[in-house]
Amino acid sequence: MSNQELDHLREQIDQINLQLVKTLNQRAEIVQQIGKVKKKQGVNRFEPVRERHMMDLIAEHNHGPLETATLQHLFKQIFKAGLELQEDEHRRDLLVSRKNKPEDSVVNVLGETIGDGKQRIIAGPCSVEYYEQVDAVAKAVKEQGGKILRGGAFKPRTSPYDFQGLGMEGLKILRDVARNYDLAVISEIVNPADIQEATEYVDIIQIGARNMHNFELLKEAGRTSKPVLLKRGLAATLSEFMNAAEYIMSQGNGDIILCERGIRTYERATRNTLDISAVPILKQETHLPVFVDVTHSTGRRDILLPIAKAALAIGADGIMAEVHPDPAVALSDATQQMDINQYNEFVSSLKQTYPELI
Ligand code: PEP
Ligand code: MN
């Protein structure tokens, strides 16, 4: 075959490629239209019966030289690309997505900002136990320049026989102590019926990992005007996590902080496996501030410092950590909380690299 002949054939191939590009994009446009109709009708995007029909039609009209199996394999990829296109459109629709709102959301808590580039620490005991216990921790948090005090009053414990928290009484202690030190309060609420009353005591509502899929709780938090810190579920994908945040925002509350707190894997060296890549992915895909809970993700005091450094280095808007005056006798999470000396050292070490951290 002469070079001229080869060039001519290649020109034909180039033309066909361009035709295919055009045809595939025409097809994609129709797929998009179908996606819109399906969305309006609330119909599932995946339609295996329809896909089977298209495959059969292709087989019926295939006269070679390509094998039917080869063609069907290629078309499977085309179908998949179409579904992905519909999914992209769906994601663009999410209120929490950056596609929907390109600029970062900044959450205001009693005049303090979260998500504006300043990195923050939320610290406090796992559970509120008694006034003096919270007071000792709040004093340390304040001395280290912290602005937000945590403490659980409604505890989602694995065993129903373990300490369940002091309930509203605990919230009152937390709020009273925090106000003495001019700190904001964050605490977990587990029952949708408690949300309204709790807003009298907390500045940020925490929704815990075990409740990330509690859609009624998410909606109720979404009906308040309090910021919500939403933790990632123990086995939630990032897409599920973002959709949980969407439940809150869909009710009108856009003040949401996402918190990666580790997921359950086969690894037992840490309590959970911190998914550090979740931080840049959530920052990229959503406009919400992202925190990392260094305590519950690791369950290990000895690695809190490098983990916190990793979280701050990768761009988290802040970290959460548990501190107790005497962790050995704590009523929950006794093995993972820092004592006050350890907390002071922890913050001082972090400030060597991150002097702006508060
Ligand atoms: C907590 O922060 O008190 C807590 C229970 O954490 P998580 O929901 O992440 O387990
Ligand atoms: Mn805890």
mmCIF file of N, CA, C and O and ligand atoms in Angstrom, residues 125-127 150-152 154-157 188 206-211 229 231-232 234 259-262 271-272 293 296-297 320 322 333 336, ligand 1:
data_model
loop_
_atom_site.group_PDB
_atom_site.id
_atom_site.type_symbol
_atom_site.label_atom_id
_atom_site.label_comp_id
_atom_site.label_asym_id
_atom_site.label_seq_id
_atom_site.Cartn_x
_atom_site.Cartn_y
_atom_site.Cartn_z
ATOM 1 N N PRO A 125 -14.712 17.810 76.944
ATOM 2 C CA PRO A 125 -14.822 16.403 77.332
ATOM 3 C C PRO A 125 -15.754 15.617 76.406
ATOM 4 O O PRO A 125 -16.599 16.202 75.728
ATOM 5 N N CYS A 126 -15.580 14.305 76.430
ATOM 6 C CA CYS A 126 -16.497 13.444 75.676
ATOM 7 C C CYS A 126 -17.903 13.694 76.217
ATOM 8 O O CYS A 126 -18.798 14.067 75.470
ATOM 9 N N SER A 127 -18.068 13.522 77.552
ATOM 10 C CA SER A 127 -19.375 13.742 78.182
ATOM 11 C C SER A 127 -19.279 14.832 79.236
ATOM 12 O O SER A 127 -18.256 14.955 79.921
ATOM 13 N N ARG A 150 -16.760 21.812 73.561
ATOM 14 C CA ARG A 150 -17.660 20.691 73.297
ATOM 15 C C ARG A 150 -17.958 19.937 74.588
ATOM 16 O O ARG A 150 -17.248 20.082 75.590
ATOM 17 N N GLY A 151 -18.971 19.079 74.531
ATOM 18 C CA GLY A 151 -19.294 18.222 75.670
ATOM 19 C C GLY A 151 -20.603 17.523 75.354
ATOM 20 O O GLY A 151 -21.577 18.169 74.970
ATOM 21 N N GLY A 152 -20.630 16.198 75.545
ATOM 22 C CA GLY A 152 -21.830 15.438 75.209
ATOM 23 C C GLY A 152 -22.788 15.349 76.386
ATOM 24 O O GLY A 152 -22.371 15.045 77.509
ATOM 25 N N PHE A 154 -26.202 14.144 75.528
ATOM 26 C CA PHE A 154 -26.995 13.005 75.039
ATOM 27 C C PHE A 154 -25.986 12.087 74.360
ATOM 28 O O PHE A 154 -25.494 12.395 73.269
ATOM 29 N N LYS A 155 -25.654 10.975 75.011
ATOM 30 C CA LYS A 155 -24.578 10.138 74.499
ATOM 31 C C LYS A 155 -25.102 8.915 73.759
ATOM 32 O O LYS A 155 -25.825 8.105 74.348
ATOM 33 N N PRO A 156 -24.747 8.765 72.505
ATOM 34 C CA PRO A 156 -25.170 7.568 71.761
ATOM 35 C C PRO A 156 -24.221 6.412 72.058
ATOM 36 O O PRO A 156 -23.272 6.178 71.329
ATOM 37 N N ARG A 157 -24.460 5.699 73.151
ATOM 38 C CA ARG A 157 -23.524 4.653 73.573
ATOM 39 C C ARG A 157 -23.854 3.308 72.939
ATOM 40 O O ARG A 157 -25.010 2.998 72.688
ATOM 41 N N GLU A 188 -24.005 17.342 71.086
ATOM 42 C CA GLU A 188 -24.779 16.449 70.206
ATOM 43 C C GLU A 188 -26.219 16.305 70.683
ATOM 44 O O GLU A 188 -26.480 16.123 71.879
ATOM 45 N N GLN A 206 -24.623 19.470 67.267
ATOM 46 C CA GLN A 206 -23.833 18.394 66.665
ATOM 47 C C GLN A 206 -24.743 17.229 66.323
ATOM 48 O O GLN A 206 -25.579 16.832 67.133
ATOM 49 N N ILE A 207 -24.582 16.721 65.110
ATOM 50 C CA ILE A 207 -25.273 15.466 64.755
ATOM 51 C C ILE A 207 -24.182 14.416 64.604
ATOM 52 O O ILE A 207 -23.237 14.589 63.822
ATOM 53 N N GLY A 208 -24.267 13.380 65.395
ATOM 54 C CA GLY A 208 -23.190 12.405 65.493
ATOM 55 C C GLY A 208 -23.191 11.383 64.369
ATOM 56 O O GLY A 208 -24.156 11.268 63.596
ATOM 57 N N ALA A 209 -22.083 10.649 64.314
ATOM 58 C CA ALA A 209 -21.874 9.671 63.243
ATOM 59 C C ALA A 209 -23.028 8.662 63.162
ATOM 60 O O ALA A 209 -23.486 8.316 62.072
ATOM 61 N N ARG A 210 -23.497 8.213 64.341
ATOM 62 C CA ARG A 210 -24.557 7.187 64.339
ATOM 63 C C ARG A 210 -25.892 7.734 63.847
ATOM 64 O O ARG A 210 -26.803 6.978 63.533
ATOM 65 N N ASN A 211 -26.006 9.035 63.813
ATOM 66 C CA ASN A 211 -27.269 9.650 63.400
ATOM 67 C C ASN A 211 -27.207 10.340 62.041
ATOM 68 O O ASN A 211 -28.142 11.044 61.674
ATOM 69 N N LEU A 229 -23.008 21.008 63.152
ATOM 70 C CA LEU A 229 -21.809 20.240 62.794
ATOM 71 C C LEU A 229 -22.267 18.808 62.562
ATOM 72 O O LEU A 229 -22.817 18.177 63.462
ATOM 73 N N LYS A 231 -21.409 14.989 61.536
ATOM 74 C CA LYS A 231 -20.323 14.024 61.432
ATOM 75 C C LYS A 231 -20.624 12.975 60.361
ATOM 76 O O LYS A 231 -21.785 12.625 60.134
ATOM 77 N N ARG A 232 -19.549 12.495 59.755
ATOM 78 C CA ARG A 232 -19.713 11.442 58.748
ATOM 79 C C ARG A 232 -20.087 10.131 59.426
ATOM 80 O O ARG A 232 -19.516 9.766 60.455
ATOM 81 N N LEU A 234 -20.493 6.123 60.271
ATOM 82 C CA LEU A 234 -19.457 5.096 60.423
ATOM 83 C C LEU A 234 -19.142 4.353 59.120
ATOM 84 O O LEU A 234 -18.026 3.899 58.917
ATOM 85 N N CYS A 259 -17.819 17.119 59.365
ATOM 86 C CA CYS A 259 -16.731 16.618 60.214
ATOM 87 C C CYS A 259 -16.404 15.167 59.873
ATOM 88 O O CYS A 259 -17.219 14.269 60.074
ATOM 89 N N GLU A 260 -15.199 14.981 59.344
ATOM 90 C CA GLU A 260 -14.699 13.625 59.083
ATOM 91 C C GLU A 260 -14.215 13.059 60.412
ATOM 92 O O GLU A 260 -13.415 13.691 61.103
ATOM 93 N N ARG A 261 -14.694 11.866 60.781
ATOM 94 C CA ARG A 261 -14.339 11.300 62.094
ATOM 95 C C ARG A 261 -13.924 9.825 61.995
ATOM 96 O O ARG A 261 -13.953 9.090 62.968
ATOM 97 N N GLY A 262 -13.490 9.476 60.773
ATOM 98 C CA GLY A 262 -13.034 8.105 60.571
ATOM 99 C C GLY A 262 -14.187 7.194 60.204
ATOM 100 O O GLY A 262 -15.329 7.426 60.594
ATOM 101 N N ARG A 271 -9.194 3.187 66.283
ATOM 102 C CA ARG A 271 -10.613 2.906 66.562
ATOM 103 C C ARG A 271 -11.428 2.934 65.267
ATOM 104 O O ARG A 271 -12.313 2.122 65.028
ATOM 105 N N ASN A 272 -11.130 3.944 64.445
ATOM 106 C CA ASN A 272 -11.716 4.033 63.102
ATOM 107 C C ASN A 272 -10.567 4.347 62.148
ATOM 108 O O ASN A 272 -9.453 4.608 62.595
ATOM 109 N N ASP A 293 -12.217 15.221 63.338
ATOM 110 C CA ASP A 293 -12.233 14.822 64.746
ATOM 111 C C ASP A 293 -11.066 13.863 64.939
ATOM 112 O O ASP A 293 -11.110 12.713 64.502
ATOM 113 N N HIS A 296 -12.015 10.743 67.888
ATOM 114 C CA HIS A 296 -12.825 9.561 67.553
ATOM 115 C C HIS A 296 -12.292 8.815 66.337
ATOM 116 O O HIS A 296 -12.540 7.627 66.180
ATOM 117 N N SER A 297 -11.575 9.505 65.463
ATOM 118 C CA SER A 297 -11.047 8.806 64.284
ATOM 119 C C SER A 297 -9.936 7.845 64.687
ATOM 120 O O SER A 297 -9.841 6.746 64.141
ATOM 121 N N MET A 320 -11.329 18.714 65.956
ATOM 122 C CA MET A 320 -12.048 18.510 67.210
ATOM 123 C C MET A 320 -11.260 17.507 68.040
ATOM 124 O O MET A 320 -10.740 16.529 67.494
ATOM 125 N N GLU A 322 -10.967 15.611 72.247
ATOM 126 C CA GLU A 322 -11.564 15.432 73.575
ATOM 127 C C GLU A 322 -10.531 15.605 74.690
ATOM 128 O O GLU A 322 -9.420 15.082 74.595
ATOM 129 N N ASP A 333 -15.406 7.127 76.858
ATOM 130 C CA ASP A 333 -14.145 7.302 76.122
ATOM 131 C C ASP A 333 -12.943 7.587 77.022
ATOM 132 O O ASP A 333 -12.147 8.503 76.758
ATOM 133 N N GLN A 336 -9.266 7.417 75.376
ATOM 134 C CA GLN A 336 -8.803 8.255 74.246
ATOM 135 C C GLN A 336 -8.703 9.749 74.553
ATOM 136 O O GLN A 336 -8.137 10.498 73.767
HETATM 137 C C1 PEP B 1 -18.821 12.702 69.947
HETATM 138 O O1 PEP B 1 -18.223 13.580 69.302
HETATM 139 O O2 PEP B 1 -19.140 12.854 71.136
HETATM 140 C C2 PEP B 1 -19.154 11.428 69.294
HETATM 141 C C3 PEP B 1 -19.954 10.524 69.872
HETATM 142 O O3 PEP B 1 -18.564 11.259 68.110
HETATM 143 P P1 PEP B 1 -19.045 10.378 66.838
HETATM 144 O O4 PEP B 1 -20.466 10.720 66.592
HETATM 145 O O5 PEP B 1 -18.123 10.848 65.747
HETATM 146 O O6 PEP B 1 -18.809 8.944 67.206
#
